[in-house]
Coordinates of C-alpha atoms and ligand atoms in Angstrom, one line a residue:
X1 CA 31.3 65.6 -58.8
X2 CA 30.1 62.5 -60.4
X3 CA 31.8 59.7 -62.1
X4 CA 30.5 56.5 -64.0
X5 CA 29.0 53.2 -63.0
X6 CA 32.4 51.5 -64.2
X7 CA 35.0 54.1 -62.7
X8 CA 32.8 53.6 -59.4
X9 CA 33.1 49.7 -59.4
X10 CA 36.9 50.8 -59.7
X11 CA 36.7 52.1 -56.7
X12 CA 34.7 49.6 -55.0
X13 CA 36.8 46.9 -55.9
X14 CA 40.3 49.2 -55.1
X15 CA 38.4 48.8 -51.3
X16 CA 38.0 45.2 -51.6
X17 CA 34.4 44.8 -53.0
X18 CA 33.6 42.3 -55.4
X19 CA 32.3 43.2 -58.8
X20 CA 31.5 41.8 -61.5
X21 CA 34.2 41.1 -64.3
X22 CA 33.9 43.7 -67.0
X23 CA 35.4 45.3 -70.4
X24 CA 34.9 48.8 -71.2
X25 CA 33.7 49.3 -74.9
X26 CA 33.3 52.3 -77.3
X27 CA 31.5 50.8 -79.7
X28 CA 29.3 47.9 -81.0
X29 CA 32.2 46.2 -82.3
X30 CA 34.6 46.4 -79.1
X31 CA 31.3 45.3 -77.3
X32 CA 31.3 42.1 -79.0
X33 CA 35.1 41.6 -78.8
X34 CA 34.4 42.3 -74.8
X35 CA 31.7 39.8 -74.8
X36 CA 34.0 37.0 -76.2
X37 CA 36.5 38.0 -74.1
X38 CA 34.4 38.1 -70.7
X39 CA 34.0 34.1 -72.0
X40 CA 30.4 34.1 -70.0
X41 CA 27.3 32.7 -72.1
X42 CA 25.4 35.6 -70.3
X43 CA 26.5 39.3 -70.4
X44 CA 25.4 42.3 -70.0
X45 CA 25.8 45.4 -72.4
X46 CA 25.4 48.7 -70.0
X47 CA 25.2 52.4 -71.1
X48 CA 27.5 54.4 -68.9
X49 CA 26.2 57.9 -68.6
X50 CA 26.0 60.3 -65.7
X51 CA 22.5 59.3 -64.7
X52 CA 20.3 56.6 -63.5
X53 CA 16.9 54.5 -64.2
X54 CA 19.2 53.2 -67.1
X55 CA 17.1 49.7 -66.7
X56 CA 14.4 51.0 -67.5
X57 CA 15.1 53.5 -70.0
X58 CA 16.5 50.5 -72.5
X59 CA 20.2 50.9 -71.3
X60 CA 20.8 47.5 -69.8
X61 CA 20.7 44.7 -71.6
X62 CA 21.6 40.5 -71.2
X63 CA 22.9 39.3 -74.4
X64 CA 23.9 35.6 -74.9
X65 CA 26.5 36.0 -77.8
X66 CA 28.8 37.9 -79.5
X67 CA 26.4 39.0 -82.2
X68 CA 23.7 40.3 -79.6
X69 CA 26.3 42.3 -77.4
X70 CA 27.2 44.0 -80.4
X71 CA 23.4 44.3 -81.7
X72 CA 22.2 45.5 -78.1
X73 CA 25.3 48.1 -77.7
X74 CA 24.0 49.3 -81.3
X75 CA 20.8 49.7 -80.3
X76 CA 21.8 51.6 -76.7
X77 CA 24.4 53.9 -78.9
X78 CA 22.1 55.1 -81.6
X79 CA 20.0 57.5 -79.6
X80 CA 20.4 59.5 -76.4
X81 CA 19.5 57.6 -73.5
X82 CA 16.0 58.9 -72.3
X83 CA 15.7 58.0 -68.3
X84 CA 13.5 59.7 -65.2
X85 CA 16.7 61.1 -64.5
X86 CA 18.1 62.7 -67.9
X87 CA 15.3 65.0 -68.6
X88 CA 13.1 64.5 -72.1
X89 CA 16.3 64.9 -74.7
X90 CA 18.7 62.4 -73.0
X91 CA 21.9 61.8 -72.6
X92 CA 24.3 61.0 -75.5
X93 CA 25.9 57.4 -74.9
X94 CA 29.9 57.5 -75.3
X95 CA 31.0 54.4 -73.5
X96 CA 29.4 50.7 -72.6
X97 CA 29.9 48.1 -69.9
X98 CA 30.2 44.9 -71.1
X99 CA 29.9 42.6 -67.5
X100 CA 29.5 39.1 -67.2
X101 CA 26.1 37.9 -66.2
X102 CA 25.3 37.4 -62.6
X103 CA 22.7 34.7 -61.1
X104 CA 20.7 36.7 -59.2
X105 CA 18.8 35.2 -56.1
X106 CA 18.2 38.5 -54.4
X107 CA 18.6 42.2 -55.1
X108 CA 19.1 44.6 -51.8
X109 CA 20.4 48.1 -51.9
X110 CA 23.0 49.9 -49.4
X111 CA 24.1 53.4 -49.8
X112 CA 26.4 55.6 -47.4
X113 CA 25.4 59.1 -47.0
X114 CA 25.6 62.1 -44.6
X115 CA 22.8 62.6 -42.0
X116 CA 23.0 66.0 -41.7
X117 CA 20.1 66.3 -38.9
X118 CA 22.6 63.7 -36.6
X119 CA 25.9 65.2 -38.1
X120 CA 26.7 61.2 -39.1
X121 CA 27.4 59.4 -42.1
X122 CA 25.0 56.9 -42.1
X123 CA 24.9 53.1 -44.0
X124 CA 21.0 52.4 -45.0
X125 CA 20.1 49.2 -46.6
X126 CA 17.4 47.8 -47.7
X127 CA 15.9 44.3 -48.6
X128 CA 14.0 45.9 -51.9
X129 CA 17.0 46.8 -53.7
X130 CA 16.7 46.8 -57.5
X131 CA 15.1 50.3 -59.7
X132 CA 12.6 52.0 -57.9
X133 CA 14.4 52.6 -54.1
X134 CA 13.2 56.0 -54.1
X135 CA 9.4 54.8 -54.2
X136 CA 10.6 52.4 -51.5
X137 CA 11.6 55.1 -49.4
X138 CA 7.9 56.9 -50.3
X139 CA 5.8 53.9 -50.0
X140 CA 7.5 52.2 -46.7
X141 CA 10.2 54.1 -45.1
X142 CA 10.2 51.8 -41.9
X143 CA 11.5 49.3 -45.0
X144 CA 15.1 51.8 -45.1
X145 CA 17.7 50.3 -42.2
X146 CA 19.9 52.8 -40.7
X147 CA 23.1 52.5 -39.0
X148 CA 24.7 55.8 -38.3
X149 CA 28.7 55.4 -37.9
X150 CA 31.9 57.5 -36.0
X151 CA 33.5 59.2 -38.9
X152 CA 36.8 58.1 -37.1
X153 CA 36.2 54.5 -36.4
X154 CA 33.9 53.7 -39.9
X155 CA 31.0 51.2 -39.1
X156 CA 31.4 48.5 -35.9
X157 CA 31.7 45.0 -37.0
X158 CA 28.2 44.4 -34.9
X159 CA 26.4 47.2 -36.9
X160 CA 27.3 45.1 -39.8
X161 CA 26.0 42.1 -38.5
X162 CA 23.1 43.5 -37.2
X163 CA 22.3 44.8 -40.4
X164 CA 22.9 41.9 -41.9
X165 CA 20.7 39.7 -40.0
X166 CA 18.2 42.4 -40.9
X167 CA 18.6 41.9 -44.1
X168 CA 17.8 38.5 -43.5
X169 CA 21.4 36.8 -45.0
X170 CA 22.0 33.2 -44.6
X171 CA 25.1 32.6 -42.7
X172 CA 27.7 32.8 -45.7
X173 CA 25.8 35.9 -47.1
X174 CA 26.6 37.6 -44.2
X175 CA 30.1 36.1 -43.6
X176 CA 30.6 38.5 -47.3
X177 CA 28.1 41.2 -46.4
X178 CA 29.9 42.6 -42.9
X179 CA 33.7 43.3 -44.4
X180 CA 31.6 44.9 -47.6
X181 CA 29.2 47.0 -45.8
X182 CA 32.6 47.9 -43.5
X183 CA 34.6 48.6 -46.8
X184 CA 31.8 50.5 -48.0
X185 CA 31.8 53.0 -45.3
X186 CA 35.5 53.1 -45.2
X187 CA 35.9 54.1 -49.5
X188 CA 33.0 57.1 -48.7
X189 CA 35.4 58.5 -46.0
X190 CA 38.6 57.7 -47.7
X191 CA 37.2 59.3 -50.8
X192 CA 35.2 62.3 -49.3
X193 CA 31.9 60.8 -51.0
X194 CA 28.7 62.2 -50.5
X195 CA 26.9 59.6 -51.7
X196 CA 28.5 55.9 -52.2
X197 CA 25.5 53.7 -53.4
X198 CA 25.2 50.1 -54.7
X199 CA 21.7 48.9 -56.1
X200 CA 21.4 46.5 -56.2
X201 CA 23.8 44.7 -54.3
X202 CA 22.6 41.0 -55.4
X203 CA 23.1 37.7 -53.6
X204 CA 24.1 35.3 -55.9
X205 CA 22.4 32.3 -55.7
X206 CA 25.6 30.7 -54.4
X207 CA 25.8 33.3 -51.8
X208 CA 28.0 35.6 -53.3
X209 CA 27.5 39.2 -52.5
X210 CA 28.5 41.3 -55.2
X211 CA 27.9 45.2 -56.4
X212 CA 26.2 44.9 -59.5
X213 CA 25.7 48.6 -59.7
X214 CA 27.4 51.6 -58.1
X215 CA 26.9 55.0 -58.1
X216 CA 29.6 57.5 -56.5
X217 CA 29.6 61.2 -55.8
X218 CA 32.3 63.5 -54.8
X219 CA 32.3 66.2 -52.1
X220 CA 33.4 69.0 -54.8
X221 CA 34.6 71.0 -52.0
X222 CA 37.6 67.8 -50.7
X223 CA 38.9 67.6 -54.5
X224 CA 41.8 69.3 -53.9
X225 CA 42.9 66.7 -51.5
X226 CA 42.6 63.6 -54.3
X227 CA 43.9 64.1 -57.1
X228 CA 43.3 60.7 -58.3
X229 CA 39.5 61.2 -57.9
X230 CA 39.5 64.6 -60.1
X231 CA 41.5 62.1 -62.7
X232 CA 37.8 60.6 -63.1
X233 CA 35.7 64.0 -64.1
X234 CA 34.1 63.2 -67.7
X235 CA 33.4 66.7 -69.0
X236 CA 31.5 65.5 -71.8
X237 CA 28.7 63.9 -69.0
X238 CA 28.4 67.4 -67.5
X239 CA 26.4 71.3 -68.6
X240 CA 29.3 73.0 -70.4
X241 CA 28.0 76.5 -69.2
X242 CA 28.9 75.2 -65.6
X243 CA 31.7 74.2 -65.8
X244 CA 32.6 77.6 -68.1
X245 CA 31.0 79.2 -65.0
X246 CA 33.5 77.3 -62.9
X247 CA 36.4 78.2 -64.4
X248 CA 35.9 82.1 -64.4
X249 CA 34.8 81.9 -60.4
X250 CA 31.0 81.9 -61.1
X251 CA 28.4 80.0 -59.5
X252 CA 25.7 78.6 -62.2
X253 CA 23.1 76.2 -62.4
X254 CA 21.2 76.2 -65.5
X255 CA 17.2 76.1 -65.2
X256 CA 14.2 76.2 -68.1
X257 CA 12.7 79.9 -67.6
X258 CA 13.6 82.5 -69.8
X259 CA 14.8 85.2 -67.5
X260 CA 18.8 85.4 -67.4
X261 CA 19.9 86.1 -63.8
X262 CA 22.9 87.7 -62.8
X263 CA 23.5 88.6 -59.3
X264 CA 26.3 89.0 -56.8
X265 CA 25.8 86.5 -53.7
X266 CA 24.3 83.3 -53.3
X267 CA 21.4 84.6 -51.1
X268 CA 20.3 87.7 -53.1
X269 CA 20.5 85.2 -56.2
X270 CA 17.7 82.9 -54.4
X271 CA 15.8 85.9 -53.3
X272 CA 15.6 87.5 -57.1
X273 CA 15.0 83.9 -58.8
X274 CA 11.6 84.0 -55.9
X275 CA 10.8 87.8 -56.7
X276 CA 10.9 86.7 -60.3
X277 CA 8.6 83.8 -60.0
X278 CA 6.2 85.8 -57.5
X279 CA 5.8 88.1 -60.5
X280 CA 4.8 85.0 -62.2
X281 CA 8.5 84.8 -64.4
X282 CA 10.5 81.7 -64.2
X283 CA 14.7 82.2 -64.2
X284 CA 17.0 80.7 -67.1
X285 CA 19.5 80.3 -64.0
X286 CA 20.7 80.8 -60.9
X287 CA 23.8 82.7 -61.2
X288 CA 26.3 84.0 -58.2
X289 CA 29.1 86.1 -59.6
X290 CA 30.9 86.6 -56.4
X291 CA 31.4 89.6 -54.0
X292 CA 33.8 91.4 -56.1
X293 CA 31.9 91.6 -59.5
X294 CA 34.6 92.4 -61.9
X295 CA 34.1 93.6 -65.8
X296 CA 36.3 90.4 -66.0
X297 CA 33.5 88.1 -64.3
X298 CA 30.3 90.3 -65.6
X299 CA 31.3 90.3 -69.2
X300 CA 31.6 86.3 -68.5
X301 CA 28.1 86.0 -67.1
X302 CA 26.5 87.6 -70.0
X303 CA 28.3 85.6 -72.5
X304 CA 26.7 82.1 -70.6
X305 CA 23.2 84.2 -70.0
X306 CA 23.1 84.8 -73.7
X307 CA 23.8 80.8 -74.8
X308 CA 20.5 79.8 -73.4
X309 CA 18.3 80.9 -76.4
X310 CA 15.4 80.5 -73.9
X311 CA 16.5 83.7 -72.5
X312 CA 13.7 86.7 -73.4
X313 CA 15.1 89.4 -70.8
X314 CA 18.2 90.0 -68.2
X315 CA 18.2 90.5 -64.6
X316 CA 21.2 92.3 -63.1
X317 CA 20.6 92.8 -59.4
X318 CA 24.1 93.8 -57.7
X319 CA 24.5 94.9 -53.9
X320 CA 27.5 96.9 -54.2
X321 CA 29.4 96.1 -50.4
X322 CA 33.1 95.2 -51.0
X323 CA 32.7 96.6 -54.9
X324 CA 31.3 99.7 -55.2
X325 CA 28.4 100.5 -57.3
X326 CA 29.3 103.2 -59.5
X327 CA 32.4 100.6 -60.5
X328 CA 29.6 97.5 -60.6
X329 CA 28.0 100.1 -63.1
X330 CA 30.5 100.6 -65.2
X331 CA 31.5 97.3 -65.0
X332 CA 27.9 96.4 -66.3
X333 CA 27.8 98.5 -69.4
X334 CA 30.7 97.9 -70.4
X335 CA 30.1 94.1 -70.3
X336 CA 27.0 95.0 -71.8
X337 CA 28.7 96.8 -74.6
X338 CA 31.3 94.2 -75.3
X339 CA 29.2 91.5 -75.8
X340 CA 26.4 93.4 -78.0
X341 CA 23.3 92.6 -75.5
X342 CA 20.4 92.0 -77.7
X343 CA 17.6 91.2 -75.2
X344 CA 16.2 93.6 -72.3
X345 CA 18.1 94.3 -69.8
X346 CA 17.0 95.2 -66.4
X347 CA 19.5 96.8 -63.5
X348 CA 18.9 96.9 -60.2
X349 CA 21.8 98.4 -57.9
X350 CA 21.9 98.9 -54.2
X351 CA 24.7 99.9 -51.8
X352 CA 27.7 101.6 -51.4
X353 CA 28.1 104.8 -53.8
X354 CA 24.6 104.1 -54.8
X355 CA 23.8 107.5 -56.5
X356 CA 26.3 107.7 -58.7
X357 CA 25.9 104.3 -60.2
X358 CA 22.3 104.8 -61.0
X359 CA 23.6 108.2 -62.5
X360 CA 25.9 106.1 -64.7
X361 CA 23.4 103.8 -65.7
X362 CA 20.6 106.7 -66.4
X363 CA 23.5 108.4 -68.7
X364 CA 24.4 105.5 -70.9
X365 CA 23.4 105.4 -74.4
X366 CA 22.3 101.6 -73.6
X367 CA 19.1 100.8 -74.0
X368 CA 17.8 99.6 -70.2
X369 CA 16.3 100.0 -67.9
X370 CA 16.9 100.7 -64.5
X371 CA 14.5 99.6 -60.8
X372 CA 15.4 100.9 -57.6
X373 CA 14.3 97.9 -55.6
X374 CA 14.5 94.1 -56.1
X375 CA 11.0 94.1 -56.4
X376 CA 10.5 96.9 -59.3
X377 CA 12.7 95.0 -61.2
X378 CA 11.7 91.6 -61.1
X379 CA 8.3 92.7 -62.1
X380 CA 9.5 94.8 -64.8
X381 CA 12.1 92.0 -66.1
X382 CA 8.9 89.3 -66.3
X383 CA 7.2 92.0 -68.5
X384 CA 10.2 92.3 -70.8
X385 CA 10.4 89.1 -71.0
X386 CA 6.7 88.6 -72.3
X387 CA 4.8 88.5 -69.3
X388 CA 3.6 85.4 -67.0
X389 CA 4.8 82.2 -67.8
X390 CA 1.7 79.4 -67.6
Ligands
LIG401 P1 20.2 51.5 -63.3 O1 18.8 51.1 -63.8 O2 20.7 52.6 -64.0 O3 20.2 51.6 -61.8 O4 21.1 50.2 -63.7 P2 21.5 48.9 -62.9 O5 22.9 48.6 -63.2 O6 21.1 48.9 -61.5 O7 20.7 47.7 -63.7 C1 19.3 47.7 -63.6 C2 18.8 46.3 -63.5 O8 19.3 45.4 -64.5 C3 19.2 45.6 -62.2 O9 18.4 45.9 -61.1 C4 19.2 44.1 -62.5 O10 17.9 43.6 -62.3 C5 19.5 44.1 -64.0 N1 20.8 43.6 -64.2 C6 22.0 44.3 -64.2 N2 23.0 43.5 -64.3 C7 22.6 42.3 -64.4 C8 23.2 41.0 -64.5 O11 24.4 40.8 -64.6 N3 22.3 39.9 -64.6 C9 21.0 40.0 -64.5 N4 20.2 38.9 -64.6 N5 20.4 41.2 -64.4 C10 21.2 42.3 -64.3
LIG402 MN1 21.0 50.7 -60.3

């Protein structure tokens, strides 16, 4: 789960790190009331949406008075923010961070994450913090330090000095930098993070050490155990159809192709969205609906398939173990039925009671069609669906 730049720095700050000052602002004129009331000749005006590369994209900006703040927050509300990050239509700009200005001497980045080839949570930082860390981590990997850390103990006060002196911090630099690097590896595990990221972390030029950005993610599967973190979801930042696919016990992630997906288990569902593409079709989604497969949860599926009005053709592609297919088939149609399907549909169905759902499905007044193996199907879906796809 993700939250926003200024819920983040919340955080940060509950575990002792210093950020900036800041007012949160709705609109153009709270940004210039949070300007005046920051009382710092420089500010900055900062779009808060569920994404980053906002520097670049025109969504951070320094203003110097009242009248710019509110002039620069008009400017960063009136349109979707466009970033590498977004995707070409952008995200629509709700809420601003108005923060006093910083004197930046140097911008570093640090970031805990899981290691998942060492099993660790691991603390990397780096001396070219700022926008582009990813090309960093292209361009000069060597230039990414890594201290790995005991999940029970957090990171050693001489990790943090050694990755300090890395860094190359003068003596009162790294006097702030060990307790924050510490505290930042203590709020990912406290928190069940997977990702707890500042860029850049700036060094004032007074040798302050401050998180002028911060970027958090949540382990979705440890929400139940903070309930305070699940406080911060923003449903308007995320794809409505997942999280209606959420709610009804689906798995969904939304994709660009026009072939709807609907299949029962997170492997099948990988191997059909491949047998699609081999046949030179691209998927609409990926779509788990679970080992059982209910009317309930089928009926659901096609209702999100059919919102994307990309979608050309549907793929059903059910192993019936625990449900059995005849059921799955009945299931199917009268899904199908309820929700007056108006694009191809294709079903494939394998397993238990095999024969009889396939005899269901060749009875039905419905007009599909019907493949006997995952590969029949998907080719026979991509030609419903108009054939290759560039
Ligand atoms: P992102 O592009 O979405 O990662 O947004 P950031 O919050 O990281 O801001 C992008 C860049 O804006 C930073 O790398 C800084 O160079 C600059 N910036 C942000 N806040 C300040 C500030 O208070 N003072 C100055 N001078 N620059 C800032
Ligand atoms: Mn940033």
């Amino acid at each position: 789960m993700k939250i926003h730049e200024y819920q983040a720095k919340k955080v940060l700050a509950d575990f002792g790190i210093p950020v900036p000052r800041s007012v949160l602002a709705a609109n153009a004129d709270e940004a210039a009331k949070a300007y005046t009331e920051l009382g710092s000749s420089l500010a900055v005006v900062k779009a808060q949406i569920h994404a980053g590369g906002r520097g670049k994209g025109g969504g951070v900006k320094l203003v110097r008075s009242a009248e710019e703040a509110k002039e620069a927050a008009t400017a960063i509300m009136s349109k979707p923010l466009v970033t590498h990050q977004t995707g070409p239509e952008g995200q629509p700009v709700r809420k601003l961070l108005v923060e006093e200005g910083t004197d930046i001497d140097r911008e570093l980045y640090a970031a805990v994450v899981l290691d998942r080839a060492i099993g660790l949570p691991v603390l990397m930082a780096s001396a070219e913090g700022g926008v582009e860390i990813e090309e960093v981590a292209a361009r000069s990997p060597e230039k990414i330090l890594k201290e790995a850390f005991d999940p029970l103990r957090g990171l050693s006060g001489f990790q943090a000095r050694r990755l300090g002196f890395a860094l190359g911090f003068d003596k009162a630099a790294l006097k702030a930098a060990v307790p924050l690097f510490q505290n930042l590896c203590q709020a990912f595990l406290a928190k069940d993070c997977s990702i707890a990221e500042i860029n850049p972390l700036v060094v004032t030029k007074d040798s302050q050490v401050i998180a002028l950005d911060a970027k958090i993610n949540f382990d979705s599967n440890a929400l139940f155990r903070h309930p305070d973190v699940r406080e911060l979801r923003d449903r308007d930042e995320e794809d409505p159809r997942e999280a209606a696919a959420t709610e009804h016990g689906l798995s969904w992630v939304s994709l660009d192709g026009n072939i709807g997906c609907m299949v029962n288990g997170a492997g099948l569902a990988m191997a059909t969205m491949d047998s699609i593409q081999s046949h030179g079709g691209t998927p609409a989604n990926f779509l788990d609906v679970g080992g059982g497969a209910t009317v309930d949860q089928v009926r659901e599926a096609f209702k999100l398939i059919l919102k994307d009005p990309n979608v050309k053709a549907i793929l059903v592609n059910i192993f019936g173990g625990i449900a059995k297919c005849d059921v799955i088939a009945d299931g199917v149609l009268q899904a199908a039925r309820e929700v007056e399907l108006n694009v191809p549909l294709v079903v494939r169905l394998e397993g238990t009671n095999v024969e009889l759902g396939r005899k269901k499905l060749a009875e039905s007044d419905l007009n599909l069609v019907t493949a006997a193996i995952m590969d029949e199907a998907a080719e026979k879906v991509v030609q419903l669906a108009g054939g290759q796809q560039g």
